[in-house]
Short mmCIF file of C-alpha atoms and ligand atoms in Angstrom, two decimals:
data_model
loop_
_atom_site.label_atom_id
_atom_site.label_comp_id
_atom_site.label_asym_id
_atom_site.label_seq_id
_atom_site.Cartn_x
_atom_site.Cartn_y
_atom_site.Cartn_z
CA UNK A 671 101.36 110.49 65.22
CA UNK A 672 100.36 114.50 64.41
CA UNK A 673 97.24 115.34 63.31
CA UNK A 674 98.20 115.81 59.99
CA UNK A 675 98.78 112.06 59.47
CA UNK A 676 95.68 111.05 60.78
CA UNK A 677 92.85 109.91 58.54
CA UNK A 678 89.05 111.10 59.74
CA UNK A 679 85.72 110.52 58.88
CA UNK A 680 83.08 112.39 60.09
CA UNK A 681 79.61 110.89 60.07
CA UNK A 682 76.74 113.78 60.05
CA UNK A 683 73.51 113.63 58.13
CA UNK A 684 72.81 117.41 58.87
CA UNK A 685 75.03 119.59 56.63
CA UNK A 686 76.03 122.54 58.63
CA UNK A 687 76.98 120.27 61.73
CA UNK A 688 78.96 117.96 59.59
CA UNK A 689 80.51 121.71 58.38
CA UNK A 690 81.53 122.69 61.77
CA UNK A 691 83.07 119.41 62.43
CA UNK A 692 84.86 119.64 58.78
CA UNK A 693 86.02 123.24 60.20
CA UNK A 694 87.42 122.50 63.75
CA UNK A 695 89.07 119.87 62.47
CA UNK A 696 91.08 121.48 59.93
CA UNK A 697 91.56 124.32 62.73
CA UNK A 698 92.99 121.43 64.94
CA UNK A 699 95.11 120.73 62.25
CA UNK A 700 93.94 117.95 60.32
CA UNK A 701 94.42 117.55 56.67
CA UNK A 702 93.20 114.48 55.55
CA UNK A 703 89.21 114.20 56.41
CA UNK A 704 85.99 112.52 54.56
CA UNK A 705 82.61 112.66 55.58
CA UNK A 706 79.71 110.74 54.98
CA UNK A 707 75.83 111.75 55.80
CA UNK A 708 74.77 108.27 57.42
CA UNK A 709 76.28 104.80 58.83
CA UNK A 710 76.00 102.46 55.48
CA UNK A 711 77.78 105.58 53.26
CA UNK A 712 80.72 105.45 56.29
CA UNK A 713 80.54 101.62 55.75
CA UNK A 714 81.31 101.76 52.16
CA UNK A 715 84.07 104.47 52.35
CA UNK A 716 85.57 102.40 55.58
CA UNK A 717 85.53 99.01 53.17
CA UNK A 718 85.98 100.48 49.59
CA UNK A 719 89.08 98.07 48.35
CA UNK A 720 90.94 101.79 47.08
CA UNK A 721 89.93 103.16 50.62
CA UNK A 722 93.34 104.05 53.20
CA UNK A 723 92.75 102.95 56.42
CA UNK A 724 90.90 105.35 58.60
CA UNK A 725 91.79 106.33 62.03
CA UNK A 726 89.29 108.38 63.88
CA UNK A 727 85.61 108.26 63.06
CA UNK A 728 83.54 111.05 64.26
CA UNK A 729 79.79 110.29 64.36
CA UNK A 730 76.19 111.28 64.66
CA UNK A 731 73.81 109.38 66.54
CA UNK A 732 70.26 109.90 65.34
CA UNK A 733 70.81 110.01 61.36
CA UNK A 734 68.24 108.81 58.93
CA UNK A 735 69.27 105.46 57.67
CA UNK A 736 71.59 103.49 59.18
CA UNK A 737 71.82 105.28 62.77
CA UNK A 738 75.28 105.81 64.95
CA UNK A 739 74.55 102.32 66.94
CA UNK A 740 74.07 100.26 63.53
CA UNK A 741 77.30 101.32 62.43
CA UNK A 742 78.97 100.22 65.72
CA UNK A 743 77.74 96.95 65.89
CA UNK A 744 78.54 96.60 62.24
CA UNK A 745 82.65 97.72 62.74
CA UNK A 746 82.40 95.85 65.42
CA UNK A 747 81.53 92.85 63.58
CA UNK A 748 84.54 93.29 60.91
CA UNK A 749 86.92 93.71 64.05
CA UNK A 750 88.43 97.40 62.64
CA UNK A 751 91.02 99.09 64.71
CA UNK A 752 89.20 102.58 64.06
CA UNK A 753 88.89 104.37 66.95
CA UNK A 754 85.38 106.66 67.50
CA UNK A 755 83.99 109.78 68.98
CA UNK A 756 80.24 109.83 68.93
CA UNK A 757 79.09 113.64 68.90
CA UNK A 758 75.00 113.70 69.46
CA UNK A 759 72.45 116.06 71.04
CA UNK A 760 70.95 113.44 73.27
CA UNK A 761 71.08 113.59 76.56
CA UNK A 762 73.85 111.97 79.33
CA UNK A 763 73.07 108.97 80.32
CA UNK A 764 71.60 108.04 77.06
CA UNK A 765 74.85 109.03 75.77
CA UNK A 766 76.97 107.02 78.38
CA UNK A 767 74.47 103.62 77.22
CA UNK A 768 75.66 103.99 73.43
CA UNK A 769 79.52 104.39 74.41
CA UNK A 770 79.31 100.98 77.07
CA UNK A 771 77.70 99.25 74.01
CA UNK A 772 80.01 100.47 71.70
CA UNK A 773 82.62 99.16 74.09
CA UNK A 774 80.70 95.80 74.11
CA UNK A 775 80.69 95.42 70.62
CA UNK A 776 85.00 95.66 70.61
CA UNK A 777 84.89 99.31 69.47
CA UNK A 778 87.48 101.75 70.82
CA UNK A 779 85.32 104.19 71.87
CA UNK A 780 88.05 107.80 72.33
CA UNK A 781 85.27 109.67 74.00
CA UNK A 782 81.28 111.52 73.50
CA UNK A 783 80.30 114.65 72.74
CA UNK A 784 77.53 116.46 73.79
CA UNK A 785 76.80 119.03 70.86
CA UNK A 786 78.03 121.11 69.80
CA UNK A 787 81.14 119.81 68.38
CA UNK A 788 84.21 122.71 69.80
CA UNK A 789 87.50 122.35 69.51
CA UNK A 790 88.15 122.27 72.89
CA UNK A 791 85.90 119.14 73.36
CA UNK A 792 87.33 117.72 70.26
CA UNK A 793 91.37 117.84 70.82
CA UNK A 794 91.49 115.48 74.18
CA UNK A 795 89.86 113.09 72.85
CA UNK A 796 91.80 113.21 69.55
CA UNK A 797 94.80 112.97 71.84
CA UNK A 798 93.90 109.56 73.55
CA UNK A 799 93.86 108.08 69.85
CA UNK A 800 96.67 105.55 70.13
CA UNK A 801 98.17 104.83 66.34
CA UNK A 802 97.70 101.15 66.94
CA UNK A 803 93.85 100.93 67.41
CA UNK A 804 91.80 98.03 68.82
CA UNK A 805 94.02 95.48 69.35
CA UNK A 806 91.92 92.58 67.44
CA UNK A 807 94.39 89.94 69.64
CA UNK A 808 92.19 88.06 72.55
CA UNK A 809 92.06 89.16 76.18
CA UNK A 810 95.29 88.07 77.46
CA UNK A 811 93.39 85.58 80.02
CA UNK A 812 93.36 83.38 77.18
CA UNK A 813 96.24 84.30 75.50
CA UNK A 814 98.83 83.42 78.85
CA UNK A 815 96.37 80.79 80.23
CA UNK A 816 98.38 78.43 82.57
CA UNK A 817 98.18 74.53 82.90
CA UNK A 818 96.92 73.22 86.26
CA UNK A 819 100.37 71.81 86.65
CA UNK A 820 102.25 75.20 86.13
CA UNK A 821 99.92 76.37 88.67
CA UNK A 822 100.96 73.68 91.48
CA UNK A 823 104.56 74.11 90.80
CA UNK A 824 104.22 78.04 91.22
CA UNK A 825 102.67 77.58 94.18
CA UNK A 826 105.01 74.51 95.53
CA UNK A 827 107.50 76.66 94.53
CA UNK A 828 106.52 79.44 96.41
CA UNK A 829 106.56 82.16 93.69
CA UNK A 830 102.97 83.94 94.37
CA UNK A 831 103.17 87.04 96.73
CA UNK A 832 101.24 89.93 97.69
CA UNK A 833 101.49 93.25 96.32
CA UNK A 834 100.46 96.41 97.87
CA UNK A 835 98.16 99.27 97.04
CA UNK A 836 97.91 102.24 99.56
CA UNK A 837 94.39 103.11 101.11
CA UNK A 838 94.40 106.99 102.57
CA UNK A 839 91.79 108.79 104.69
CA UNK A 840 90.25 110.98 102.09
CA UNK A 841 90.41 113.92 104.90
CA UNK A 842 93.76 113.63 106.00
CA UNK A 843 95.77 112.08 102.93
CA UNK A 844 97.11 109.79 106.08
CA UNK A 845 97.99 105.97 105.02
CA UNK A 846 95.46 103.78 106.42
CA UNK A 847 95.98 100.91 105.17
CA UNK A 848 96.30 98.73 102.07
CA UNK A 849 95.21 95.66 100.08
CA UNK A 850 97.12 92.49 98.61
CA UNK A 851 96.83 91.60 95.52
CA UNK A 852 98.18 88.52 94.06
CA UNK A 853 101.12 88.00 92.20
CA UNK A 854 103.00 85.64 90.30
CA UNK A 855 107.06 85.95 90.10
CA UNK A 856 107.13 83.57 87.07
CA UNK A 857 110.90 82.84 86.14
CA UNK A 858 110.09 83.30 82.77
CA UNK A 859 107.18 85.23 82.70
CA UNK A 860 108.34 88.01 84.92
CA UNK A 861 105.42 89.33 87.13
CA UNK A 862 101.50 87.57 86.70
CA UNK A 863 98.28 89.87 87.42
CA UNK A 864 95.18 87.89 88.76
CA UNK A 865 93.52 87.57 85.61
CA UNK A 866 95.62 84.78 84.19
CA UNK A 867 95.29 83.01 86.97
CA UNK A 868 92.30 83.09 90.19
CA UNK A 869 90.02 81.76 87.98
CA UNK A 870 91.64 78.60 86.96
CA UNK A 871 92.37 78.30 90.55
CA UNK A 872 89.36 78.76 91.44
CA UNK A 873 87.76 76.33 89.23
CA UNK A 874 90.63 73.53 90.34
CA UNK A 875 90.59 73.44 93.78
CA UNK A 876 93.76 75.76 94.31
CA UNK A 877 92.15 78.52 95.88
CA UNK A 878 92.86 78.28 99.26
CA UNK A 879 96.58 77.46 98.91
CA UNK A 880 96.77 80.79 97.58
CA UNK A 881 94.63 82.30 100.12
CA UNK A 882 96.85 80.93 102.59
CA UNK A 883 99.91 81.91 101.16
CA UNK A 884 98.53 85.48 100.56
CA UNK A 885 96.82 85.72 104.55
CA UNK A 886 100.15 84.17 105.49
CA UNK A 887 102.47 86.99 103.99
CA UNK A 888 100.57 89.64 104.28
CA UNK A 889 99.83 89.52 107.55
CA UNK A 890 103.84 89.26 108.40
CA UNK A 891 104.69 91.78 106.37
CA UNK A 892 101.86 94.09 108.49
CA UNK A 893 102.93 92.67 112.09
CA UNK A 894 105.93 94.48 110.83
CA UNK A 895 104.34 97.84 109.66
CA UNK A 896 102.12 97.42 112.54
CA UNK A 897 104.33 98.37 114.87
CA UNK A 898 105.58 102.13 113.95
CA UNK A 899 101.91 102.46 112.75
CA UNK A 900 99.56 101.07 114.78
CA UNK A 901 95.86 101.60 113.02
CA UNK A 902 96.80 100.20 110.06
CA UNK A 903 95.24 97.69 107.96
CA UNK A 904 95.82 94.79 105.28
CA UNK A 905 93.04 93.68 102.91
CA UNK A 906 93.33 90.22 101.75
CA UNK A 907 90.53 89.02 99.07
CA UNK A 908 89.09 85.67 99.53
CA UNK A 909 87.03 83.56 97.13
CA UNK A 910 83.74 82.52 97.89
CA UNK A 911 84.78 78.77 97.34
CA UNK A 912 87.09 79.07 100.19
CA UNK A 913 84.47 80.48 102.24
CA UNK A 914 82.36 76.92 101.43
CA UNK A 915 85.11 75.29 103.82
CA UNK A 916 83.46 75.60 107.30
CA UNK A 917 86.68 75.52 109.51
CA UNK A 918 88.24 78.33 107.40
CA UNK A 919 87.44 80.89 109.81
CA UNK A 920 89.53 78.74 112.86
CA UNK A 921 92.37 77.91 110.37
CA UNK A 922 92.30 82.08 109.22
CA UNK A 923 92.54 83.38 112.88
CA UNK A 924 95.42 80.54 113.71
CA UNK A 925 97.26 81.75 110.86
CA UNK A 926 97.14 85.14 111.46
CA UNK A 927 97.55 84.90 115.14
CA UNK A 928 100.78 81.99 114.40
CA UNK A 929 102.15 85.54 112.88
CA UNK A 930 101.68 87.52 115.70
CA UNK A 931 99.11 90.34 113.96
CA UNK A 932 95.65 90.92 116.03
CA UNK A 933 92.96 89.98 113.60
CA UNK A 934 91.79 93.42 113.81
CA UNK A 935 94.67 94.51 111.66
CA UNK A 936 92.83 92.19 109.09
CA UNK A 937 90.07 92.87 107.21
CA UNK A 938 88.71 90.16 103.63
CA UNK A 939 87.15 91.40 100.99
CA UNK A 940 84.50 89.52 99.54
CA UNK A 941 82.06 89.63 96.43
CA UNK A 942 79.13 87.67 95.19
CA UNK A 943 78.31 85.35 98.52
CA UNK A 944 74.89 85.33 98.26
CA UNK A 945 75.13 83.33 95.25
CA UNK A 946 76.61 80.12 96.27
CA UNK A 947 74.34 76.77 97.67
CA UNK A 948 76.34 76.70 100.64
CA UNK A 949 75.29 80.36 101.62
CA UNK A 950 74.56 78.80 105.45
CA UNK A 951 78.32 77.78 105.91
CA UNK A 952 79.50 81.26 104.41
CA UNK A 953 77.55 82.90 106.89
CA UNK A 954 78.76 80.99 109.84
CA UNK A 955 82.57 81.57 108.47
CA UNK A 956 82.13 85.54 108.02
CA UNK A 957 80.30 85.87 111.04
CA UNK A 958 82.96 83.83 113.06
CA UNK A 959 85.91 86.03 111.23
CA UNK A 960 83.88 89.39 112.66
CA UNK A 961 83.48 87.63 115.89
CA UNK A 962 87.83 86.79 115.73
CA UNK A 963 87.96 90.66 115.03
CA UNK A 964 88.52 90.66 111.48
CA UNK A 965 86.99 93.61 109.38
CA UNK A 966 84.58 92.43 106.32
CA UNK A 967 84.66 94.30 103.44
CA UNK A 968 81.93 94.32 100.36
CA UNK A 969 83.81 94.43 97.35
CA UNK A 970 82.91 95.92 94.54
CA UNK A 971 79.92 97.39 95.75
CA UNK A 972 76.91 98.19 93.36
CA UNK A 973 77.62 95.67 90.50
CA UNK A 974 74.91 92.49 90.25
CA UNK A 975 76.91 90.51 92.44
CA UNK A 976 77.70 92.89 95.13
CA UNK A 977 74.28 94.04 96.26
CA UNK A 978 72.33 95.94 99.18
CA UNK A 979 71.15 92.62 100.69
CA UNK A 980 74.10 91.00 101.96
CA UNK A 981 74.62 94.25 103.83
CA UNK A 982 71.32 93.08 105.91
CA UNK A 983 72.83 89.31 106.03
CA UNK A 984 76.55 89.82 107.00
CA UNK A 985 77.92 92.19 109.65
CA UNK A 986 79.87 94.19 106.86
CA UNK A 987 82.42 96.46 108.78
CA UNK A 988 83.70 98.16 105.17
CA UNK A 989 81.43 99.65 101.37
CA UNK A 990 83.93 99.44 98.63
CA UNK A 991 82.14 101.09 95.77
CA UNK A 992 83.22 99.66 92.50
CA UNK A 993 85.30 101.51 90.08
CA UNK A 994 82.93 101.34 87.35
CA UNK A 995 81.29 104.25 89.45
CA UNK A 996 84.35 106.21 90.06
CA UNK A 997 85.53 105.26 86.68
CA UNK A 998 82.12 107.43 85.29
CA UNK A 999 81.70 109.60 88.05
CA UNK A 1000 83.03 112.66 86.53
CA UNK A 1001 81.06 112.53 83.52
CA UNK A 1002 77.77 110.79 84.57
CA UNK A 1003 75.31 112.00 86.68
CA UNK A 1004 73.84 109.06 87.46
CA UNK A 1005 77.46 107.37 88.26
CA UNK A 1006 77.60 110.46 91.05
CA UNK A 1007 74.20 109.36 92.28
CA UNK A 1008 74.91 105.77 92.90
CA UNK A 1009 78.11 106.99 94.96
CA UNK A 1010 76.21 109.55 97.11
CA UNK A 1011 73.81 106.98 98.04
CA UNK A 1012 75.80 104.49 99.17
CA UNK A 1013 78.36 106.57 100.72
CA UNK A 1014 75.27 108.23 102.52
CA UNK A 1015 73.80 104.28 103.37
CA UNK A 1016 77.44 103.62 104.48
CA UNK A 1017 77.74 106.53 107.15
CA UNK A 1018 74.14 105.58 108.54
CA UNK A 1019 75.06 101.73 108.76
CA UNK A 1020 78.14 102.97 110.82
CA UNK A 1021 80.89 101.18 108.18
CA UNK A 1022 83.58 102.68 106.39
CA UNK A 1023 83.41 103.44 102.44
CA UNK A 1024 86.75 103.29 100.38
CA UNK A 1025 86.24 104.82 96.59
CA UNK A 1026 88.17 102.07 94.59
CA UNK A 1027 89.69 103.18 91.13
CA UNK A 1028 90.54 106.71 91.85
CA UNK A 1029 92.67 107.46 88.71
CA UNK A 1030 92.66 111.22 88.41
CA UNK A 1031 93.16 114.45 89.95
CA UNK A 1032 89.37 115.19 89.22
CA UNK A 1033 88.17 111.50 90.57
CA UNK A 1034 89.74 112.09 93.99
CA UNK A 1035 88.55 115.56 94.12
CA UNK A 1036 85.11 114.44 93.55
CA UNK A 1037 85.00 111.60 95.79
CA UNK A 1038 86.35 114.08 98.51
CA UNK A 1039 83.86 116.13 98.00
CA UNK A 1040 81.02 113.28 98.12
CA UNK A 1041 82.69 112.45 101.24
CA UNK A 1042 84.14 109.22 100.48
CA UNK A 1043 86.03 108.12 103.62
CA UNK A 1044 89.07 106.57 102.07
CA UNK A 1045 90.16 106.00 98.34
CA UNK A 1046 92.22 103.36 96.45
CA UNK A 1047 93.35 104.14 92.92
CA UNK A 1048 96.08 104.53 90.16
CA UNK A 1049 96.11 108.28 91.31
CA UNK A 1050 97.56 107.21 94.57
CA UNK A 1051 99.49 104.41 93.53
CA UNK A 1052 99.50 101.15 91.60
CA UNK A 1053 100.24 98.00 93.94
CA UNK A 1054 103.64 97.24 94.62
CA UNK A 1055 106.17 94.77 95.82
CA UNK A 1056 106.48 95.01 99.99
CA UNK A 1057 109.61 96.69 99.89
CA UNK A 1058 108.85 99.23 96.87
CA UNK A 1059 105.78 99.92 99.14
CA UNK A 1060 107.19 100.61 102.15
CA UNK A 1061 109.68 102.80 100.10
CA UNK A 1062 106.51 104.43 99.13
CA UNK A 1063 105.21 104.66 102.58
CA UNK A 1064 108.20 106.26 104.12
CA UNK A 1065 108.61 108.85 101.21
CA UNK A 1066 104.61 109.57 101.12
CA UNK A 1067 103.90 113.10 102.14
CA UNK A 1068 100.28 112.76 103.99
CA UNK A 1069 99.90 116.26 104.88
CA UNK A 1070 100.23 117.07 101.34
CA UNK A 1071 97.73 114.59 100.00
CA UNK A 1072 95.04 116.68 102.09
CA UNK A 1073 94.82 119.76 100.73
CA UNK A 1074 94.13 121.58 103.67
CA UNK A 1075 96.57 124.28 102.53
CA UNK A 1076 94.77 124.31 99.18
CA UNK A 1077 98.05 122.39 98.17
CA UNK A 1078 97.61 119.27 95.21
CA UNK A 1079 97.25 115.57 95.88
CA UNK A 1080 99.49 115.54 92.75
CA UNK A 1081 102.50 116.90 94.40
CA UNK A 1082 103.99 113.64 95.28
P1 C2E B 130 89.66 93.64 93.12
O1 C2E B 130 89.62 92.95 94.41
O2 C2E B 130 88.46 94.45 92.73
O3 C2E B 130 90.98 94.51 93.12
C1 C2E B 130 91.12 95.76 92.53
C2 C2E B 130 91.76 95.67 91.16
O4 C2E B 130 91.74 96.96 90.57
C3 C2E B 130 93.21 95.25 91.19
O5 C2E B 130 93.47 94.53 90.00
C4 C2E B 130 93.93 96.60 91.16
O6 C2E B 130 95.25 96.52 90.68
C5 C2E B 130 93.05 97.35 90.22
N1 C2E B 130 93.12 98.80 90.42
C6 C2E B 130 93.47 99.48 91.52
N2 C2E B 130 93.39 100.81 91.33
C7 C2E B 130 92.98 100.98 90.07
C8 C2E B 130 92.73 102.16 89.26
O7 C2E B 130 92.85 103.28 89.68
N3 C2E B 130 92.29 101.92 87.99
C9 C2E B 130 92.12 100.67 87.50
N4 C2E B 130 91.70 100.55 86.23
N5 C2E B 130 92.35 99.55 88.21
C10 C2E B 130 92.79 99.71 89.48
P2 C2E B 130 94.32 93.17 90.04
O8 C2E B 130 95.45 93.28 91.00
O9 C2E B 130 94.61 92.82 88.62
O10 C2E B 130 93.29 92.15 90.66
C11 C2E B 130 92.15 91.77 89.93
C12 C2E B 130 91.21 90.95 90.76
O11 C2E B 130 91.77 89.68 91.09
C13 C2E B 130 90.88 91.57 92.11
O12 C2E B 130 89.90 92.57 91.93
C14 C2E B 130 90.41 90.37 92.88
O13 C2E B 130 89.05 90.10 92.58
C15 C2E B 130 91.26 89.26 92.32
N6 C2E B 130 92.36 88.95 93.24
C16 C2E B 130 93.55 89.55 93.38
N7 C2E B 130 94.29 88.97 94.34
C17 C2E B 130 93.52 87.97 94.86
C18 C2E B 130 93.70 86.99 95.88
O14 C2E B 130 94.73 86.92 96.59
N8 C2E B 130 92.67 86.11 96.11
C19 C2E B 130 91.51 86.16 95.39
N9 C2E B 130 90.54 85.27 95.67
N10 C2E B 130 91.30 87.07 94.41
C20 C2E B 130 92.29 87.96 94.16
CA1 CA B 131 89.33 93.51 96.40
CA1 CA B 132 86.99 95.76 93.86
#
């Protein structure tokens, strides 16, 4: 959809901001724009019965009246597909609060504004509007939730399999390893992501049949890349409720040696064990993988279940910072803080750090720079099938990905 089509309101109690909002819009190229001075007059324009559905709404924060984070919650609450772009004077991180609220309260939030409003800040974030809005559907967790039975036939059947995505040494753009992610090959349903279906498992006492079948194929599938590359390494998550099972660390190793890979070519990924009743028996089975030679990796470091003290409590060998970080880094200060300091606490504990999420051009650039040692991300590559990954591998130009000749990661 052009410009032209699209139908703006821009929310501004101070008259010659509102003005130069009115004016780089119409420079952009818009044609069809209302304003009003504070939330409740937006609300009434939004929800007059006469009133053409609106598509972008450009706000103020601080306005007498009903303020910028009223009117969120409030088109939150009537579930409108408008999509927003706060403009305020406030500073970052106060800035960065509102939009994660907004987001809470089911608003598509395009992008924020510092002040003052340009055209250049304004026409990226105009471009991300999508013409369909919010999708008011629910999450699709619920929408393809599976029966316990579907479940145990997928897995009798044998249709869950790992897929792929590449971890490279930030400093070399090399291929050091990757992780597995689950997958379900549904006949009908073509391919599953995770969502729709760890927790269930989780909850049901399937868990570690996927966890087996998951250690089970990906470590064949690396004795195989093992051998033309020998420091490589597959990342296989495991659930804390498998790690409640105290001979899962024998049955692990047995598996993985049955396929012939050293457990050093191994490393699981775990969040949230310091949570669980049984914390003594999770100790004793991550303590007797490390002592097999498997790497442990704390995933998705820095969120509320992920925290600084299991690093005292389990011999960690691997940071993964999560991506809400990397997701914010570019824009947040305090985002970029949070990743210096554990990258920092990750060099002086002697463990790697792998920057999870790295979408952009501008995220991996960053995380370079903060001296993250190895990133995961979109940017890179999504996860794939084994053999579209080793497809990958074999095409994947490492010297490239370095930029030691000032050349671009994006070249590939
Ligand atoms: P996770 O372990 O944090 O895995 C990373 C997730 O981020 C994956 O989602 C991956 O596809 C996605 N991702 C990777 N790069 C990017 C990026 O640049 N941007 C964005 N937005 N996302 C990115 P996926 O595959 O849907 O897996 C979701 C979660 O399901 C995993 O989160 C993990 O907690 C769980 N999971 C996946 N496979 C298994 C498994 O075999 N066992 C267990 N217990 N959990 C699993
Ligand atoms: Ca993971
Ligand atoms: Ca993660």
């Amino acid at each position: 959809m052009g410009i032209a089509e699209l139908k703006f309101l821009v929310v501004e109690d101070h008259e010659f901001q509102r003005g130069m909002v009115l004016k780089t819009l119409a420079a952009l190229g818009a044609t069809q724009m209302c304003w009003a001075t504070d939330g409740l007059g937006a609300l009434q324009l939004i929800q007059a019965p006469e009133a053409a559905t609106t598509d972008i709404i450009i706000s103020d924060l601080d306005m007498p009246g009903m303020d910028g984070m009223e009117l969120m919650r409030h088109l939150g609450a009537a579930r409108t597909t408008v999509s927003v772009i706060l403009a305020s004077a406030l500073d970052g991180a106060l800035l960065a609060s509102v939009e994660t609220m907004a987001k809470a309260y089911g608003i598509t939030i395009l992008g924020v504004i510092e002040k003052p409003v340009t055209a250049a800040k304004l026409a990226p974030l105009i471009n991300r509007h999508r013409s369909t809005g919010r999708d008011p559907s629910p999450p699709e967790s619920t929408a393809t939730a599976f029966t316990f039975a579907e479940l145990v036939e997928g897995l009798n059947r044998d249709q869950f399999e790992p897929f792929f995505q590449p971890k490279l040494e930030m400093a070399t753009g090399r291929i050091k390893g990757a992780e597995a992610l689950a997958r379900w090959r549904h006949p009908q349903k073509g391919i599953v992501e995770p969502l729709a279906f760890i927790e269930i498992m989780e909850n049901n006492g399937l868990i570690d049949t996927l966890t087996w079948q998951m250690v089970q194929k990906s470590a064949a599938f690396c004795q195989r890349w093992a051998a033309s590359a020998a420091e490589v390494t597959i990342a296989v998550n495991l659930s804390v409720k498998s790690l409640t099972d105290v001979l899962l660390a024998e049955r692990l190793t047995e598996l993985v040696r049955g396929e012939n890979l050293d457990p050093c070519h191994m490393i699981f990924e775990v969040t949230e064990s310091a949570t669980t009743d049984d914390f003594g028996v999770v100790l004793e089975n991550l303590s007797r993988l490390r002592m097999k030679g498997f790497g442990l990796s704390l995933d998705d470091y820095g969120t509320g279940y992920s925290s600084m003290q299991q690093l005292t409590l389990i011999p960690f060998t691997e940071l993964k910072i999560d991506q809400s970080f990397i997701n914010n880094a570019a824009r947040q200060q305090s985002a970029r803080i949070i990743i210096e300091s554990s990258l920092e606490m990750a060099k002086r504990l002697t463990i790697s750090s792998v920057a999870e999420g790295v979408e952009t051009q501008q995220d991996w650039d960053l995380l370079r720079q903060l001296g993250s040692q190895l990133a995961q991300g979109y940017f890179i590559a999504r996860p794939m099938a084994a053999e579209t990954f080793t497809q990958w591998a074999r095409r994947h130009p490492c010297a490239r990905l370095a930029g030691r000749e000032g050349r671009s990661v994006s070249g590939f």
